[in-house]
PDB file of C-alpha atoms and ligand atoms in Angstrom:
ATOM      1  CA  MET J   1      16.327  -2.807   0.670  1.00 91.00           C
ATOM      2  CA  LYS J   2      13.328  -3.959   2.774  1.00 94.00           C
ATOM      3  CA  HIS J   3      10.512  -3.664   0.213  1.00 97.00           C
ATOM      4  CA  LEU J   4      10.138  -3.297  -3.555  1.00 98.00           C
ATOM      5  CA  LEU J   5       7.286  -0.844  -4.082  1.00 98.00           C
ATOM      6  CA  SER J   6       8.329   1.381  -6.981  1.00 98.00           C
ATOM      7  CA  ALA J   7      10.806   1.106  -9.839  1.00 97.00           C
ATOM      8  CA  GLY J   8      11.713   4.676  -8.909  1.00 96.00           C
ATOM      9  CA  ASP J   9      13.116   3.510  -5.560  1.00 97.00           C
ATOM     10  CA  LEU J  10      15.997   1.716  -7.292  1.00 98.00           C
ATOM     11  CA  THR J  11      19.289   3.461  -7.874  1.00 98.00           C
ATOM     12  CA  LYS J  12      21.151   2.612 -11.056  1.00 98.00           C
ATOM     13  CA  GLU J  13      23.605   0.482  -9.033  1.00 98.00           C
ATOM     14  CA  GLN J  14      20.782  -1.402  -7.282  1.00 98.00           C
ATOM     15  CA  ALA J  15      18.984  -2.002 -10.585  1.00 98.00           C
ATOM     16  CA  ILE J  16      22.124  -3.310 -12.297  1.00 98.00           C
ATOM     17  CA  ALA J  17      22.894  -5.532  -9.282  1.00 98.00           C
ATOM     18  CA  LEU J  18      19.373  -7.028  -9.481  1.00 98.00           C
ATOM     19  CA  LEU J  19      19.669  -7.551 -13.247  1.00 98.00           C
ATOM     20  CA  ASP J  20      23.071  -9.226 -12.824  1.00 98.00           C
ATOM     21  CA  LEU J  21      21.740 -11.446 -10.038  1.00 98.00           C
ATOM     22  CA  ALA J  22      18.801 -12.375 -12.282  1.00 98.00           C
ATOM     23  CA  GLU J  23      21.329 -13.455 -14.961  1.00 97.00           C
ATOM     24  CA  ASP J  24      22.889 -15.767 -12.345  1.00 96.00           C
ATOM     25  CA  MET J  25      19.417 -17.075 -11.452  1.00 97.00           C
ATOM     26  CA  SER J  26      18.785 -17.626 -15.147  1.00 96.00           C
ATOM     27  CA  ASP J  27      21.804 -19.959 -15.204  1.00 93.00           C
ATOM     28  CA  VAL J  28      20.138 -21.927 -12.371  1.00 90.00           C
ATOM     29  CA  ASN J  29      16.934 -22.072 -14.399  1.00 87.00           C
ATOM     30  CA  ASP J  30      18.882 -23.646 -17.277  1.00 90.00           C
ATOM     31  CA  ARG J  31      20.174 -26.484 -15.069  1.00 90.00           C
ATOM     32  CA  GLU J  32      18.585 -29.913 -14.909  1.00 91.00           C
ATOM     33  CA  ILE J  33      17.944 -29.444 -11.145  1.00 90.00           C
ATOM     34  CA  LYS J  34      16.526 -25.913 -10.975  1.00 89.00           C
ATOM     35  CA  LYS J  35      16.734 -25.421  -7.218  1.00 93.00           C
ATOM     36  CA  LEU J  36      18.802 -23.497  -4.660  1.00 96.00           C
ATOM     37  CA  PRO J  37      18.491 -24.019  -0.876  1.00 96.00           C
ATOM     38  CA  THR J  38      18.860 -20.280  -0.175  1.00 96.00           C
ATOM     39  CA  LEU J  39      15.399 -19.458   1.233  1.00 97.00           C
ATOM     40  CA  ARG J  40      14.682 -22.762   2.975  1.00 97.00           C
ATOM     41  CA  GLY J  41      12.438 -22.074   5.988  1.00 96.00           C
ATOM     42  CA  ARG J  42      11.167 -18.735   4.644  1.00 97.00           C
ATOM     43  CA  THR J  43       7.535 -18.239   3.544  1.00 97.00           C
ATOM     44  CA  VAL J  44       6.300 -16.159   0.623  1.00 98.00           C
ATOM     45  CA  VAL J  45       2.623 -15.212   0.372  1.00 97.00           C
ATOM     46  CA  ASN J  46       1.211 -14.334  -3.023  1.00 96.00           C
ATOM     47  CA  LEU J  47      -1.671 -12.023  -2.104  1.00 96.00           C
ATOM     48  CA  PHE J  48      -3.596 -11.436  -5.315  1.00 96.00           C
ATOM     49  CA  PHE J  49      -6.756  -9.302  -5.312  1.00 95.00           C
ATOM     50  CA  GLU J  50      -6.620  -9.017  -9.129  1.00 93.00           C
ATOM     51  CA  ASP J  51      -6.291 -11.715 -11.781  1.00 93.00           C
ATOM     52  CA  SER J  52      -2.851 -12.726 -12.997  1.00 95.00           C
ATOM     53  CA  THR J  53      -1.199 -15.513 -14.928  1.00 96.00           C
ATOM     54  CA  ARG J  54       2.444 -14.507 -15.464  1.00 98.00           C
ATOM     55  CA  THR J  55       3.187 -12.572 -12.270  1.00 98.00           C
ATOM     56  CA  ARG J  56       1.561 -14.938  -9.789  1.00 97.00           C
ATOM     57  CA  ILE J  57       2.917 -18.124 -11.312  1.00 97.00           C
ATOM     58  CA  SER J  58       6.424 -16.736 -11.776  1.00 98.00           C
ATOM     59  CA  PHE J  59       6.569 -15.514  -8.160  1.00 98.00           C
ATOM     60  CA  GLU J  60       5.438 -18.983  -7.051  1.00 98.00           C
ATOM     61  CA  LEU J  61       8.041 -20.683  -9.236  1.00 97.00           C
ATOM     62  CA  ALA J  62      10.734 -18.225  -8.147  1.00 98.00           C
ATOM     63  CA  ALA J  63      10.034 -18.832  -4.446  1.00 98.00           C
ATOM     64  CA  LYS J  64       9.966 -22.608  -4.935  1.00 97.00           C
ATOM     65  CA  ARG J  65      13.232 -22.573  -6.883  1.00 97.00           C
ATOM     66  CA  LEU J  66      14.803 -20.820  -3.886  1.00 97.00           C
ATOM     67  CA  SER J  67      13.286 -23.519  -1.597  1.00 97.00           C
ATOM     68  CA  ALA J  68      10.866 -21.130   0.181  1.00 98.00           C
ATOM     69  CA  ASP J  69       7.379 -22.233   1.207  1.00 97.00           C
ATOM     70  CA  VAL J  70       4.629 -20.548  -0.819  1.00 97.00           C
ATOM     71  CA  ILE J  71       1.047 -19.674   0.030  1.00 95.00           C
ATOM     72  CA  ASN J  72      -1.132 -18.581  -2.868  1.00 95.00           C
ATOM     73  CA  PHE J  73      -4.040 -16.379  -1.891  1.00 92.00           C
ATOM     74  CA  ALA J  74      -6.647 -15.273  -4.422  1.00 90.00           C
ATOM     75  CA  ALA J  75      -9.339 -12.861  -3.268  1.00 89.00           C
ATOM     76  CA  LYS J  76     -11.904 -14.819  -5.270  1.00 86.00           C
ATOM     77  CA  GLY J  77     -13.118 -17.655  -3.053  1.00 84.00           C
ATOM     78  CA  SER J  78     -11.614 -16.125   0.128  1.00 89.00           C
ATOM     79  CA  SER J  79     -13.107 -14.234   3.081  1.00 90.00           C
ATOM     80  CA  VAL J  80     -12.598 -11.001   1.110  1.00 89.00           C
ATOM     81  CA  SER J  81     -15.984 -11.836  -0.429  1.00 85.00           C
ATOM     82  CA  LYS J  82     -17.386 -11.603   3.136  1.00 89.00           C
ATOM     83  CA  GLY J  83     -15.961  -8.097   3.450  1.00 90.00           C
ATOM     84  CA  GLU J  84     -12.557  -8.807   5.065  1.00 92.00           C
ATOM     85  CA  SER J  85     -10.188  -5.867   4.551  1.00 93.00           C
ATOM     86  CA  LEU J  86      -6.666  -5.805   3.076  1.00 93.00           C
ATOM     87  CA  LYS J  87      -5.290  -5.068   6.565  1.00 94.00           C
ATOM     88  CA  ASP J  88      -7.043  -8.027   8.218  1.00 94.00           C
ATOM     89  CA  THR J  89      -6.225 -10.345   5.321  1.00 94.00           C
ATOM     90  CA  ALA J  90      -2.537  -9.403   5.353  1.00 94.00           C
ATOM     91  CA  GLN J  91      -2.293  -9.654   9.155  1.00 94.00           C
ATOM     92  CA  THR J  92      -3.986 -13.068   9.081  1.00 94.00           C
ATOM     93  CA  LEU J  93      -1.464 -14.364   6.579  1.00 92.00           C
ATOM     94  CA  GLU J  94       1.476 -12.841   8.419  1.00 93.00           C
ATOM     95  CA  ALA J  95       0.269 -14.505  11.624  1.00 93.00           C
ATOM     96  CA  MET J  96       0.659 -17.800   9.775  1.00 92.00           C
ATOM     97  CA  GLY J  97       4.356 -16.993   9.252  1.00 92.00           C
ATOM     98  CA  ALA J  98       4.766 -14.934   6.066  1.00 95.00           C
ATOM     99  CA  ASP J  99       8.222 -13.400   5.568  1.00 97.00           C
ATOM    100  CA  ALA J 100       7.307 -11.697   2.294  1.00 97.00           C
ATOM    101  CA  ILE J 101       3.980 -10.553   0.878  1.00 97.00           C
ATOM    102  CA  VAL J 102       3.668 -10.209  -2.885  1.00 98.00           C
ATOM    103  CA  LEU J 103       0.660  -7.938  -3.390  1.00 97.00           C
ATOM    104  CA  ARG J 104      -1.441  -7.325  -6.486  1.00 97.00           C
ATOM    105  CA  HIS J 105      -4.369  -5.003  -5.899  1.00 96.00           C
ATOM    106  CA  SER J 106      -6.638  -2.788  -7.989  1.00 93.00           C
ATOM    107  CA  SER J 107      -5.988   0.250  -5.767  1.00 95.00           C
ATOM    108  CA  SER J 108      -3.028   2.470  -6.615  1.00 95.00           C
ATOM    109  CA  GLY J 109      -0.881   2.887  -3.506  1.00 96.00           C
ATOM    110  CA  SER J 110      -2.030  -0.342  -1.819  1.00 96.00           C
ATOM    111  CA  ALA J 111       1.494  -1.812  -1.639  1.00 97.00           C
ATOM    112  CA  HIS J 112       2.843   1.429  -0.108  1.00 96.00           C
ATOM    113  CA  ARG J 113       0.021   1.372   2.421  1.00 95.00           C
ATOM    114  CA  LEU J 114       0.776  -2.211   3.413  1.00 95.00           C
ATOM    115  CA  ALA J 115       4.493  -1.508   3.734  1.00 95.00           C
ATOM    116  CA  HIS J 116       4.370   1.845   5.486  1.00 92.00           C
ATOM    117  CA  THR J 117       1.833   1.269   8.233  1.00 89.00           C
ATOM    118  CA  ASP J 118       2.386  -1.051  11.176  1.00 88.00           C
ATOM    119  CA  TRP J 119      -0.109  -3.506   9.709  1.00 93.00           C
ATOM    120  CA  VAL J 120       2.587  -6.071   8.857  1.00 94.00           C
ATOM    121  CA  HIS J 121       6.335  -6.427   9.261  1.00 94.00           C
ATOM    122  CA  SER J 122       7.018  -8.681   6.264  1.00 95.00           C
ATOM    123  CA  ALA J 123       8.855  -7.529   3.147  1.00 97.00           C
ATOM    124  CA  VAL J 124       6.265  -6.191   0.679  1.00 98.00           C
ATOM    125  CA  ILE J 125       6.664  -6.573  -3.079  1.00 98.00           C
ATOM    126  CA  ASN J 126       4.380  -4.598  -5.356  1.00 98.00           C
ATOM    127  CA  ALA J 127       3.104  -7.005  -8.027  1.00 98.00           C
ATOM    128  CA  GLY J 128       0.896  -4.329  -9.627  1.00 98.00           C
ATOM    129  CA  ASP J 129      -1.206  -1.679  -7.866  1.00 97.00           C
ATOM    130  CA  GLY J 130      -4.013  -0.319 -10.026  1.00 94.00           C
ATOM    131  CA  SER J 131      -2.698   1.941 -12.776  1.00 92.00           C
ATOM    132  CA  HIS J 132       0.272   2.946 -10.651  1.00 94.00           C
ATOM    133  CA  GLU J 133       3.298   0.619 -10.760  1.00 96.00           C
ATOM    134  CA  HIS J 134       4.557  -2.868 -11.566  1.00 98.00           C
ATOM    135  CA  PRO J 135       8.276  -2.750 -10.688  1.00 98.00           C
ATOM    136  CA  THR J 136       9.164  -6.419 -11.287  1.00 98.00           C
ATOM    137  CA  GLN J 137       7.637  -6.135 -14.788  1.00 98.00           C
ATOM    138  CA  ALA J 138       9.950  -3.193 -15.496  1.00 98.00           C
ATOM    139  CA  LEU J 139      12.923  -5.185 -14.207  1.00 98.00           C
ATOM    140  CA  LEU J 140      12.124  -8.182 -16.416  1.00 98.00           C
ATOM    141  CA  ASP J 141      11.630  -5.849 -19.376  1.00 98.00           C
ATOM    142  CA  ALA J 142      15.010  -4.198 -18.704  1.00 98.00           C
ATOM    143  CA  MET J 143      16.624  -7.638 -18.463  1.00 98.00           C
ATOM    144  CA  THR J 144      15.073  -8.646 -21.788  1.00 98.00           C
ATOM    145  CA  ILE J 145      16.191  -5.417 -23.466  1.00 98.00           C
ATOM    146  CA  ARG J 146      19.720  -5.750 -22.072  1.00 98.00           C
ATOM    147  CA  GLN J 147      19.985  -9.298 -23.440  1.00 98.00           C
ATOM    148  CA  GLY J 148      18.535  -8.200 -26.775  1.00 98.00           C
ATOM    149  CA  VAL J 149      21.001  -5.373 -27.340  1.00 97.00           C
ATOM    150  CA  SER J 150      24.132  -6.984 -25.922  1.00 95.00           C
ATOM    151  CA  ASP J 151      25.864 -10.370 -26.038  1.00 93.00           C
ATOM    152  CA  GLU J 152      27.412  -9.554 -22.639  1.00 95.00           C
ATOM    153  CA  PRO J 153      24.530  -8.061 -20.637  1.00 95.00           C
ATOM    154  CA  ARG J 154      26.117  -8.357 -17.167  1.00 97.00           C
ATOM    155  CA  GLY J 155      27.203  -5.067 -15.639  1.00 97.00           C
ATOM    156  CA  ARG J 156      25.838  -2.808 -18.340  1.00 97.00           C
ATOM    157  CA  ASP J 157      23.204  -0.099 -18.318  1.00 98.00           C
ATOM    158  CA  LEU J 158      20.919   0.870 -21.226  1.00 98.00           C
ATOM    159  CA  ALA J 159      22.648   4.069 -22.348  1.00 97.00           C
ATOM    160  CA  GLY J 160      22.070   4.706 -26.041  1.00 96.00           C
ATOM    161  CA  VAL J 161      19.018   2.417 -26.282  1.00 98.00           C
ATOM    162  CA  ARG J 162      15.894   4.049 -27.744  1.00 97.00           C
ATOM    163  CA  VAL J 163      12.642   2.603 -26.382  1.00 97.00           C
ATOM    164  CA  LEU J 164       9.188   3.473 -27.757  1.00 97.00           C
ATOM    165  CA  ILE J 165       6.282   2.581 -25.428  1.00 96.00           C
ATOM    166  CA  VAL J 166       3.005   2.478 -27.360  1.00 97.00           C
ATOM    167  CA  GLY J 167      -0.681   2.475 -26.522  1.00 94.00           C
ATOM    168  CA  ASP J 168      -2.777   2.844 -23.392  1.00 90.00           C
ATOM    169  CA  ILE J 169      -0.237   4.822 -21.375  1.00 90.00           C
ATOM    170  CA  SER J 170      -2.709   6.326 -18.886  1.00 87.00           C
ATOM    171  CA  HIS J 171      -3.906   3.062 -17.420  1.00 87.00           C
ATOM    172  CA  SER J 172      -0.541   1.332 -17.580  1.00 92.00           C
ATOM    173  CA  ARG J 173       1.435   0.518 -14.456  1.00 95.00           C
ATOM    174  CA  VAL J 174       3.861  -1.205 -16.833  1.00 96.00           C
ATOM    175  CA  ALA J 175       4.525   2.071 -18.678  1.00 95.00           C
ATOM    176  CA  ARG J 176       4.936   4.030 -15.460  1.00 94.00           C
ATOM    177  CA  SER J 177       7.428   1.589 -13.924  1.00 96.00           C
ATOM    178  CA  ASN J 178       9.305   1.224 -17.210  1.00 96.00           C
ATOM    179  CA  LEU J 179       9.617   4.980 -17.622  1.00 94.00           C
ATOM    180  CA  LEU J 180      11.208   5.218 -14.171  1.00 95.00           C
ATOM    181  CA  LEU J 181      13.546   2.245 -14.486  1.00 97.00           C
ATOM    182  CA  LEU J 182      14.619   2.600 -18.114  1.00 97.00           C
ATOM    183  CA  LYS J 183      15.521   6.238 -17.532  1.00 95.00           C
ATOM    184  CA  THR J 184      17.490   5.295 -14.392  1.00 97.00           C
ATOM    185  CA  LEU J 185      19.375   2.840 -16.605  1.00 98.00           C
ATOM    186  CA  GLY J 186      20.127   5.576 -19.156  1.00 97.00           C
ATOM    187  CA  ALA J 187      17.743   4.625 -21.987  1.00 97.00           C
ATOM    188  CA  GLU J 188      16.009   7.248 -24.151  1.00 95.00           C
ATOM    189  CA  VAL J 189      12.316   6.586 -23.572  1.00 95.00           C
ATOM    190  CA  HIS J 190       9.506   7.808 -25.857  1.00 94.00           C
ATOM    191  CA  VAL J 191       5.786   7.209 -25.473  1.00 94.00           C
ATOM    192  CA  CYS J 192       3.089   7.155 -28.150  1.00 94.00           C
ATOM    193  CA  GLY J 193      -0.682   6.804 -27.988  1.00 93.00           C
ATOM    194  CA  PRO J 194      -3.978   8.539 -28.602  1.00 92.00           C
ATOM    195  CA  ALA J 195      -4.156  11.898 -26.799  1.00 87.00           C
ATOM    196  CA  THR J 196      -6.941  10.469 -24.633  1.00 86.00           C
ATOM    197  CA  LEU J 197      -4.645   7.693 -23.408  1.00 85.00           C
ATOM    198  CA  ALA J 198      -1.283   9.497 -23.413  1.00 80.00           C
ATOM    199  CA  PRO J 199      -2.050  12.784 -21.636  1.00 69.00           C
ATOM    200  CA  ARG J 200       0.574  15.532 -21.439  1.00 70.00           C
ATOM    201  CA  SER J 201       0.173  15.591 -17.650  1.00 63.00           C
ATOM    202  CA  PHE J 202       1.558  12.057 -17.453  1.00 65.00           C
ATOM    203  CA  THR J 203       4.411  12.531 -19.822  1.00 58.00           C
ATOM    204  CA  GLU J 204       5.319  16.211 -19.720  1.00 55.00           C
ATOM    205  CA  ALA J 205       8.969  15.381 -19.041  1.00 59.00           C
ATOM    206  CA  GLU J 206       8.995  12.709 -21.744  1.00 69.00           C
ATOM    207  CA  HIS J 207       9.179  12.479 -25.497  1.00 90.00           C
ATOM    208  CA  LEU J 208       5.509  12.257 -26.439  1.00 91.00           C
ATOM    209  CA  HIS J 209       4.070  11.257 -29.843  1.00 93.00           C
ATOM    210  CA  PHE J 210       0.475  10.831 -30.974  1.00 92.00           C
ATOM    211  CA  LEU J 211       0.833   8.862 -34.232  1.00 95.00           C
ATOM    212  CA  LEU J 212       2.738   5.590 -34.355  1.00 97.00           C
ATOM    213  CA  ASP J 213       4.061   5.957 -37.901  1.00 98.00           C
ATOM    214  CA  ASP J 214       5.490   9.403 -37.071  1.00 97.00           C
ATOM    215  CA  ALA J 215       6.978   8.097 -33.825  1.00 97.00           C
ATOM    216  CA  ILE J 216       8.712   5.201 -35.599  1.00 98.00           C
ATOM    217  CA  ARG J 217      10.152   7.565 -38.232  1.00 98.00           C
ATOM    218  CA  ILE J 218      11.369  10.105 -35.648  1.00 96.00           C
ATOM    219  CA  VAL J 219      12.600   7.757 -32.903  1.00 96.00           C
ATOM    220  CA  GLN J 220      14.001   4.861 -34.988  1.00 98.00           C
ATOM    221  CA  PRO J 221      13.484   2.682 -31.902  1.00 98.00           C
ATOM    222  CA  ASN J 222      15.695  -0.219 -30.870  1.00 98.00           C
ATOM    223  CA  VAL J 223      12.756  -1.464 -28.783  1.00 98.00           C
ATOM    224  CA  VAL J 224       9.025  -1.089 -29.290  1.00 98.00           C
ATOM    225  CA  MET J 225       6.960  -1.977 -26.239  1.00 98.00           C
ATOM    226  CA  MET J 226       3.284  -2.500 -27.070  1.00 98.00           C
ATOM    227  CA  LEU J 227       0.846  -2.083 -24.173  1.00 97.00           C
ATOM    228  CA  ARG J 228      -2.403  -3.903 -23.590  1.00 93.00           C
ATOM    229  CA  VAL J 229      -5.532  -1.798 -24.099  1.00 90.00           C
ATOM    230  CA  GLN J 230      -7.012  -2.068 -20.589  1.00 80.00           C
ATOM    231  CA  GLN J 231     -10.717  -2.030 -21.370  1.00 76.00           C
ATOM    232  CA  GLU J 232     -11.531  -3.120 -17.798  1.00 72.00           C
ATOM    233  CA  ARG J 233     -10.114   0.182 -16.427  1.00 67.00           C
ATOM    234  CA  MET J 234     -11.938   2.378 -18.969  1.00 65.00           C
ATOM    235  CA  SER J 235     -15.101   4.128 -17.890  1.00 65.00           C
ATOM    236  CA  ALA J 236     -15.502   6.069 -21.152  1.00 66.00           C
ATOM    237  CA  SER J 237     -14.798   5.712 -24.867  1.00 77.00           C
ATOM    238  CA  TYR J 238     -11.145   6.646 -25.408  1.00 79.00           C
ATOM    239  CA  PHE J 239     -10.922   5.917 -29.156  1.00 80.00           C
ATOM    240  CA  PRO J 240     -13.506   5.698 -31.959  1.00 77.00           C
ATOM    241  CA  THR J 241     -13.406   1.954 -32.689  1.00 87.00           C
ATOM    242  CA  GLU J 242     -11.068  -0.993 -32.166  1.00 88.00           C
ATOM    243  CA  ARG J 243     -10.471  -1.016 -35.917  1.00 92.00           C
ATOM    244  CA  GLU J 244      -9.384   2.635 -35.786  1.00 91.00           C
ATOM    245  CA  TYR J 245      -7.102   1.983 -32.786  1.00 92.00           C
ATOM    246  CA  SER J 246      -5.489  -0.936 -34.533  1.00 94.00           C
ATOM    247  CA  ARG J 247      -5.023   1.062 -37.763  1.00 95.00           C
ATOM    248  CA  ILE J 248      -3.283   4.023 -36.092  1.00 95.00           C
ATOM    249  CA  TRP J 249      -1.593   2.599 -32.976  1.00 95.00           C
ATOM    250  CA  GLY J 250      -1.427  -1.159 -33.575  1.00 97.00           C
ATOM    251  CA  LEU J 251       1.746  -3.022 -34.466  1.00 98.00           C
ATOM    252  CA  ASN J 252       1.291  -5.064 -37.615  1.00 97.00           C
ATOM    253  CA  LYS J 253       3.448  -6.822 -40.156  1.00 97.00           C
ATOM    254  CA  SER J 254       3.706  -3.897 -42.573  1.00 97.00           C
ATOM    255  CA  ARG J 255       4.509  -1.406 -39.780  1.00 98.00           C
ATOM    256  CA  LEU J 256       7.143  -3.765 -38.361  1.00 98.00           C
ATOM    257  CA  ALA J 257       8.722  -3.910 -41.823  1.00 97.00           C
ATOM    258  CA  THR J 258       9.350  -0.137 -41.682  1.00 97.00           C
ATOM    259  CA  MET J 259      11.606  -0.589 -38.620  1.00 98.00           C
ATOM    260  CA  ASP J 260      15.190  -1.746 -38.296  1.00 98.00           C
ATOM    261  CA  PRO J 261      15.207  -5.561 -38.735  1.00 98.00           C
ATOM    262  CA  ASN J 262      16.788  -5.932 -35.261  1.00 98.00           C
ATOM    263  CA  THR J 263      14.057  -3.976 -33.450  1.00 98.00           C
ATOM    264  CA  LEU J 264      12.918  -5.845 -30.331  1.00 98.00           C
ATOM    265  CA  VAL J 265       9.152  -6.204 -29.874  1.00 98.00           C
ATOM    266  CA  LEU J 266       7.979  -6.417 -26.239  1.00 98.00           C
ATOM    267  CA  HIS J 267       4.517  -6.849 -24.759  1.00 98.00           C
ATOM    268  CA  PRO J 268       3.854  -7.474 -21.031  1.00 98.00           C
ATOM    269  CA  GLY J 269       0.897  -9.757 -21.772  1.00 96.00           C
ATOM    270  CA  PRO J 270      -1.829 -10.707 -21.844  1.00 95.00           C
ATOM    271  CA  MET J 271      -2.002  -9.621 -25.493  1.00 95.00           C
ATOM    272  CA  ASN J 272      -5.127  -8.489 -27.285  1.00 92.00           C
ATOM    273  CA  ARG J 273      -4.130 -10.033 -30.610  1.00 96.00           C
ATOM    274  CA  GLY J 274      -5.649  -8.069 -33.467  1.00 93.00           C
ATOM    275  CA  LEU J 275      -6.011  -4.896 -31.372  1.00 92.00           C
ATOM    276  CA  GLU J 276      -2.649  -3.511 -30.157  1.00 95.00           C
ATOM    277  CA  ILE J 277      -0.581  -6.194 -31.906  1.00 97.00           C
ATOM    278  CA  ASP J 278      -1.256  -8.588 -34.772  1.00 97.00           C
ATOM    279  CA  ALA J 279      -0.354 -12.271 -34.750  1.00 97.00           C
ATOM    280  CA  ALA J 280       2.427 -11.831 -37.329  1.00 98.00           C
ATOM    281  CA  SER J 281       4.223  -9.311 -35.074  1.00 98.00           C
ATOM    282  CA  ALA J 282       3.540 -11.204 -31.837  1.00 98.00           C
ATOM    283  CA  ASP J 283       4.994 -14.375 -33.348  1.00 98.00           C
ATOM    284  CA  SER J 284       7.762 -12.717 -35.376  1.00 98.00           C
ATOM    285  CA  LYS J 285      11.508 -13.249 -34.911  1.00 98.00           C
ATOM    286  CA  ASN J 286      11.562  -9.759 -33.359  1.00 98.00           C
ATOM    287  CA  SER J 287       9.152 -10.775 -30.620  1.00 98.00           C
ATOM    288  CA  MET J 288      10.655 -11.069 -27.110  1.00 98.00           C
ATOM    289  CA  VAL J 289       7.340 -11.894 -25.437  1.00 98.00           C
ATOM    290  CA  LEU J 290       8.335 -15.385 -24.275  1.00 98.00           C
ATOM    291  CA  ASP J 291      11.814 -14.156 -23.272  1.00 98.00           C
ATOM    292  CA  GLN J 292      10.020 -11.640 -21.037  1.00 98.00           C
ATOM    293  CA  VAL J 293       8.064 -14.474 -19.419  1.00 98.00           C
ATOM    294  CA  ARG J 294      11.228 -16.583 -18.921  1.00 97.00           C
ATOM    295  CA  ASN J 295      13.107 -13.622 -17.469  1.00 98.00           C
ATOM    296  CA  GLY J 296      10.196 -12.939 -15.120  1.00 98.00           C
ATOM    297  CA  VAL J 297      11.066 -16.049 -13.104  1.00 98.00           C
ATOM    298  CA  SER J 298      14.760 -15.058 -12.855  1.00 98.00           C
ATOM    299  CA  ILE J 299      13.968 -11.463 -11.877  1.00 98.00           C
ATOM    300  CA  ARG J 300      11.534 -12.564  -9.177  1.00 98.00           C
ATOM    301  CA  MET J 301      14.129 -15.019  -7.825  1.00 98.00           C
ATOM    302  CA  ALA J 302      16.621 -12.126  -7.676  1.00 98.00           C
ATOM    303  CA  VAL J 303      14.128  -9.853  -5.893  1.00 98.00           C
ATOM    304  CA  LEU J 304      13.057 -12.496  -3.343  1.00 98.00           C
ATOM    305  CA  PHE J 305      16.688 -13.446  -2.713  1.00 98.00           C
ATOM    306  CA  THR J 306      17.695  -9.814  -2.196  1.00 98.00           C
ATOM    307  CA  LEU J 307      14.830  -8.989   0.166  1.00 98.00           C
ATOM    308  CA  LEU J 308      14.821 -12.215   2.176  1.00 97.00           C
ATOM    309  CA  SER J 309      18.435 -13.326   2.375  1.00 91.00           C
ATOM    310  CA  GLY J 310      19.610 -10.168   4.144  1.00 74.00           C
ATOM    311  CA  GLY J 311      21.847  -9.131   1.234  1.00 54.00           C
ATOM    312  CA  SER J 312      23.230  -5.591   1.165  1.00 47.00           C
ATOM    313  CA  ASN J 313      21.575  -4.437  -2.112  1.00 54.00           C
TER     314      ASN J 313
HETATM  315  N1  LIG U   1       2.369  -8.829 -17.257  1.00 64.95           N
HETATM  316  C1  LIG U   1       1.540  -9.188 -16.260  1.00 64.95           C
HETATM  317  O1  LIG U   1       1.511  -8.575 -15.177  1.00 64.95           O
HETATM  318  O2  LIG U   1       0.765 -10.274 -16.570  1.00 64.95           O
HETATM  319  P1  LIG U   1      -0.279 -10.953 -15.566  1.00 64.95           P
HETATM  320  O3  LIG U   1      -1.408  -9.984 -15.377  1.00 64.95           O
HETATM  321  O4  LIG U   1      -0.703 -12.234 -16.265  1.00 64.95           O
HETATM  322  O5  LIG U   1       0.436 -11.215 -14.272  1.00 64.95           O
END
């Protein structure tokens, strides 16, 4: 594996190997000295053209825990504001010695473009490209689900696990990558949202629902994954009011009480508390939100290790 561009590029065996390796990395993260010498002398560039808290910081931490050097690039405050292109920016950073480029960009397909032209020769990791994909998010979500449904997560797939992804499906790279990866791992994946945000064209091969209460009753999910309403990607009005969205598609305490008490609640963050999820649900015993963040570091260590150490995965 040279790059990680799409969750759909992973075979079931590759995905399970990455999840198992992330479990090993998680053991390192529980040690007093959280460091391995594995990537000493290698350089990871975090090339972020869009804002991020979790993804950027966890890639930085992951690289540092593997003893790599890290360069953090944010478009804000850089020569991008003077008109420098993605190609010139990436080539400039590679000329300084980058072995891997972690790219977040608002344009769908940007990571593929970087990887599949002769612009750069580094490993490219897609850290979110527009509304298209966010493969390491899907991997950390799968890791969290595997831990939540099994005391012995290593080696297992997600066969028999029912996952309900809820909300702004259209704009969600998290939903798209999760659909690909969770299905590869054998989960039964359903999506639910307003018709304006969960179009049939996106989900024609999927189980599609338009009302959350109906979806919960029909699916009886083991996992409910709430998505952020991405107002910044909306050019029109997709639902009547925030109050209406929250009433029909939001997760709240009383709706959570209608589900199995062991249902796992996931959210990729950042959360719009009071819109797609209320505080009681976000902070409930069902909530895996902080487990997702913790697992993000382990998954990104596993991905960097696999791409940069010359492993066979
Ligand atoms: N989940 C996620 O990608 O969060 P950030 O935008 O904070 O990186």
